[in-house]
Short mmCIF file of C-alpha atoms in Angstrom, two decimals:
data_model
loop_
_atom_site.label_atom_id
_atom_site.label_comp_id
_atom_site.label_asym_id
_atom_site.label_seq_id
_atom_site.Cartn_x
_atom_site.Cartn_y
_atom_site.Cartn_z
CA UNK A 152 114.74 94.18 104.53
CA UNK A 153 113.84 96.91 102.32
CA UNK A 154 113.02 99.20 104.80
CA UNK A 155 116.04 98.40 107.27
CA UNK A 156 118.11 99.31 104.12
CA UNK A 157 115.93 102.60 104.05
CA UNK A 158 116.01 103.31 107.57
CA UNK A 159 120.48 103.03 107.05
CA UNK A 160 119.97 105.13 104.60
CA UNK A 161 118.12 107.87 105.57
CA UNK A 162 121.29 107.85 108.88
CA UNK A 163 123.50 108.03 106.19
CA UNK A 164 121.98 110.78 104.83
CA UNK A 165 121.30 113.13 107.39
CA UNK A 166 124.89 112.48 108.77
CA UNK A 167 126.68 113.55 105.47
CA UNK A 168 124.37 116.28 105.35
CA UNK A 169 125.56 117.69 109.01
CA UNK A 170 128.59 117.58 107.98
CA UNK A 171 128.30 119.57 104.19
CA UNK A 172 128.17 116.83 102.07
CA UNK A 173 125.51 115.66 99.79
CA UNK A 174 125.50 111.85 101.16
CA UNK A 175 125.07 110.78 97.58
CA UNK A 176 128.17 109.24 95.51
CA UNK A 177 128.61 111.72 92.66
CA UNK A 178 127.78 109.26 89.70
CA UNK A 179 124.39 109.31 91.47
CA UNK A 180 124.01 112.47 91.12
CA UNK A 181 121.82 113.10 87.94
CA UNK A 182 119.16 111.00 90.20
CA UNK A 183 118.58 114.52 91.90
CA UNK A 184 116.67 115.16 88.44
CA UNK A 185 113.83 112.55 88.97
CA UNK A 186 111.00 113.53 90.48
CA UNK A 187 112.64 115.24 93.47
CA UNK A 188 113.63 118.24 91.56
CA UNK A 189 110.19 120.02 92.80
CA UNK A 190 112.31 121.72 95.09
CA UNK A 191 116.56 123.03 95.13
CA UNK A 192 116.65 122.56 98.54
CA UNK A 193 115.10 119.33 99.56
CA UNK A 194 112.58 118.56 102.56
CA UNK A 195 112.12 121.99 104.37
CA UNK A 196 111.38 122.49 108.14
CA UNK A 197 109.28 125.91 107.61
CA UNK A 198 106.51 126.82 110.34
CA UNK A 199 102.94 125.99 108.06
CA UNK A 200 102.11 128.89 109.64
CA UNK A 201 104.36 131.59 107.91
CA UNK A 202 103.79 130.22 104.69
CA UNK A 203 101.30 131.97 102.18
CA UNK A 204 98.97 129.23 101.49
CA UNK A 205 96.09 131.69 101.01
CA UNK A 206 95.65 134.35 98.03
CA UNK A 207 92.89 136.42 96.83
CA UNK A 208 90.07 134.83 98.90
CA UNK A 209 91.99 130.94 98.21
CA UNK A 210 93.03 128.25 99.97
CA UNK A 211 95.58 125.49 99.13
CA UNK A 212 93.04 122.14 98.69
CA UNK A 213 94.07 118.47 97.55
CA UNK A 214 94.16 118.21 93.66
CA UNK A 215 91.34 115.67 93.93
CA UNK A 216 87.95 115.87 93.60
CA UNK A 217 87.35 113.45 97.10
CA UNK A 218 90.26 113.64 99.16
CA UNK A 219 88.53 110.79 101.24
CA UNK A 220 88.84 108.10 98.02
CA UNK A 221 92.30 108.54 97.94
CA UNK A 222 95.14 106.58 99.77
CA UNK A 223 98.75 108.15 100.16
CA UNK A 224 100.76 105.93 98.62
CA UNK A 225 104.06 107.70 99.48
CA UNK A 226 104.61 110.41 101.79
CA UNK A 227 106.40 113.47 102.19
CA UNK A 228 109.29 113.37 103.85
CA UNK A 229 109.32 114.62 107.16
CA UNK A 230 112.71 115.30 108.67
CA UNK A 231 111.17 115.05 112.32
CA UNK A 232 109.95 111.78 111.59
CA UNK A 233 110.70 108.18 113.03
CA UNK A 234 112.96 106.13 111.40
CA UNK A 235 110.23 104.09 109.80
CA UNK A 236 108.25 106.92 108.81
CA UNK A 237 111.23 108.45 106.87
CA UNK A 238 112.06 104.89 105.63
CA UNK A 239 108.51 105.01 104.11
CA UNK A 240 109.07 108.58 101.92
CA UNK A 241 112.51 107.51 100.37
CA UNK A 242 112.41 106.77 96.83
CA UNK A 243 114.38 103.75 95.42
CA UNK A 244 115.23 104.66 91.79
CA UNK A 245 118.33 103.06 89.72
CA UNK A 246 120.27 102.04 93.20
CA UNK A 247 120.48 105.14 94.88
CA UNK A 248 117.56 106.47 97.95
CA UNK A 249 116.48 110.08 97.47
CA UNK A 250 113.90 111.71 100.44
CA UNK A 251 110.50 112.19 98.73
CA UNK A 252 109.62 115.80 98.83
CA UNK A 253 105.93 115.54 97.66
CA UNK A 254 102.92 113.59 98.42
CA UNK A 255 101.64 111.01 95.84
CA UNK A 256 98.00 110.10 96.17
CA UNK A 257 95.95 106.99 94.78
CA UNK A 258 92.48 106.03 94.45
CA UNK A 259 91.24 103.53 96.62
CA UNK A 260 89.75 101.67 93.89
CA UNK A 261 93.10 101.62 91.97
CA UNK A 262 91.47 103.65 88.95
CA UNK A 263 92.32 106.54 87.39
CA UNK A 264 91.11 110.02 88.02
CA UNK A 265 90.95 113.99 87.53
CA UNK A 266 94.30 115.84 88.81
CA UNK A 267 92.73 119.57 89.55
CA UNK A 268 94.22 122.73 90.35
CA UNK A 269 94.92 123.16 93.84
CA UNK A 270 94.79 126.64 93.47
CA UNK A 271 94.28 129.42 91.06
CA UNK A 272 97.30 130.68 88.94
CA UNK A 273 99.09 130.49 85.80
CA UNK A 274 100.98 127.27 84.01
CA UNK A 275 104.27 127.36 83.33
CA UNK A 276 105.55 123.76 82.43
CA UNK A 277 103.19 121.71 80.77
CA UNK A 278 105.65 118.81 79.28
CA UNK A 279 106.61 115.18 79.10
CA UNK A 280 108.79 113.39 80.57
CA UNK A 281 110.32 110.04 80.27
CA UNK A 282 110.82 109.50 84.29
CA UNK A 283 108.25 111.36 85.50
CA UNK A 284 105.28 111.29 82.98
CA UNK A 285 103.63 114.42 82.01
CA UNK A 286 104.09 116.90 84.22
CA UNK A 287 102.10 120.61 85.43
CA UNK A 288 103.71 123.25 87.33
CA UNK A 289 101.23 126.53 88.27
CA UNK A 290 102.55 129.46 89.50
CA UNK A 291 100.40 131.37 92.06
CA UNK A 292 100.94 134.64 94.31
CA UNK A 293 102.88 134.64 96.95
CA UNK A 294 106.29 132.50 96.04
CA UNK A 295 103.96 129.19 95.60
CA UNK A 296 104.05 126.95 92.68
CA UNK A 297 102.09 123.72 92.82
CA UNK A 298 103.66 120.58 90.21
CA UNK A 299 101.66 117.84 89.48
CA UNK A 300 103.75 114.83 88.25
CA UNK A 301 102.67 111.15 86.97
CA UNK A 302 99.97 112.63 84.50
CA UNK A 303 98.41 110.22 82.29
CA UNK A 304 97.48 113.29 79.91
CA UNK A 305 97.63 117.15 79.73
CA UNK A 306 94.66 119.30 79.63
CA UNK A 307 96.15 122.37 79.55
CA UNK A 308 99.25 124.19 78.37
CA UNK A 309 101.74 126.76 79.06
CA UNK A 310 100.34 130.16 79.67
CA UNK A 311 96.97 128.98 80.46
CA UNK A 312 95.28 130.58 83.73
CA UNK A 313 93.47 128.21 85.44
CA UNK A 314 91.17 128.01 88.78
CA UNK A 315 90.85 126.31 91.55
CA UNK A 316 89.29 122.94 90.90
CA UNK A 317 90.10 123.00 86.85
CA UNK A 318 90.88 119.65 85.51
CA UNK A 319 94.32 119.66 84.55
CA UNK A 320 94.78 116.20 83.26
CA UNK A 321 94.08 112.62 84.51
CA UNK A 322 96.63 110.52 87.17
CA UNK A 323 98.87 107.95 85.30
CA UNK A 324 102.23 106.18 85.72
CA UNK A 325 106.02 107.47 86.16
CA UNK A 326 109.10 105.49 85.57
CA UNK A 327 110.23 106.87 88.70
CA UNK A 328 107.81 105.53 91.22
CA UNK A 329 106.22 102.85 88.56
CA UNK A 330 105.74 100.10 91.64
CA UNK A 331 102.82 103.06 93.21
CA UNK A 332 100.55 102.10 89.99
CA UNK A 333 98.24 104.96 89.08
CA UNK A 334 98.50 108.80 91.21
CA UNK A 335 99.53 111.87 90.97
CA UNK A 336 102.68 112.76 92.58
CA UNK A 337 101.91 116.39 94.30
CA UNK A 338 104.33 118.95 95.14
CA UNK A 339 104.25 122.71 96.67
CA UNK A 340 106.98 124.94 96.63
CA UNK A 341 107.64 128.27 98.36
CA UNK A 342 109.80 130.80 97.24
CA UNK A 343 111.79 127.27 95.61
CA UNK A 344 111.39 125.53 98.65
CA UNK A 345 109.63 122.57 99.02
CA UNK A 346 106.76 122.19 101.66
CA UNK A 347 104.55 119.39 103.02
CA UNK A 348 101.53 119.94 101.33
CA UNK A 349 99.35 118.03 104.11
CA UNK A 350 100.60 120.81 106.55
CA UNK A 351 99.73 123.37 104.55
CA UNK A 352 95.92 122.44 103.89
CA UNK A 353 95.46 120.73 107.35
CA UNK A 354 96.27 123.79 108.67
CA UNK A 355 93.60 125.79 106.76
CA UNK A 356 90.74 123.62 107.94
#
């Protein structure tokens, strides 16, 4: 049932949107400010392939140690997706549906684990939150910020430079997307768009 009232709502959306409207009723708006506000102008159809997912000898990798212990527990939203697929990446928070325009991974084993930095680069938020838990955003070259969302705890703070593969806190919980358990809820952005980060690193391997 859930996901036929997804799937309705995902038409909905894309319908409004075709014709210059938000498809959101405005006293839903301030939902735009929960964990979808990685990006201003919501899923993106970019080609990977123009995108500048490498600097100074780096590419974009998963903010996990073992990407193969991990589980996607909700994916990205992909505009060119099936119905079900897109019904899958919508995020159910206070009655409204927003497309999910990040990628939240789990462990397997349900436990918690080290976020790292995808890439090398400098923080600039390091915060709590009371939707999203604590919450990292990096800035790198190139237009691309990484955010890592659902922290448990911070290990860094704002003006820090970090590398590639620097433990930047451990996965917890968010309000937002508290029915996903423990993961981290990664986003990449470029120049303040957001961007599937699966098609960014798939494409570098």
């Amino acid at each position: 049932m859930y996901m036929a009232a997804a799937a309705i709502i995902v038409t909905i959306l894309w319908l409004n949107a075709s014709s210059g409207t938000s498809g959101k009723p405005k006293d839903e708006a301030s939902s735009a400010s929960v964990q979808q506000d990685v990006g201003a102008g919501g899923p993106t159809a970019e080609d990977p392939d123009a995108l500048p997912v490498a600097a100074n000898g780096e590419t974009l990798a998963w903010p996990v140690t073992n990407r193969d212990a991990m589980s996607v527990s909700m994916p990205y939203f992909n505009e060119n997706g099936t119905e079900e697929e897109q019904a899958a990446a919508m995020v159910q928070h206070d009655n409204s549906f927003t497309p999910h325009t990040a990628i939240d991974l789990a462990s397997k084993d349900g436990k918690a684990f080290d976020v790292k930095a995808a890439m090398s680069g400098e923080v600039t938020v390091a915060e709590q939150t009371p939707q999203n838990g604590y919450e990292i955003n990096i800035k790198h070259p190139n237009g691309l910020v990484t955010v890592y969302q659902s922290l448990a705890e911070l290990k860094v703070k704002v003006g820090d430079s970090v590398k590639q593969g620097d433990v930047l806190g451990t996965a917890g919980v968010s309000e937002v997307e508290k029915d996903e358990g423990v993961h981290v809820h990664f986003a990449v952005k470029s120049n303040s768009q957001t961007v599937d980060p699966a098609s960014l690193i798939e494409d570098q391997q």
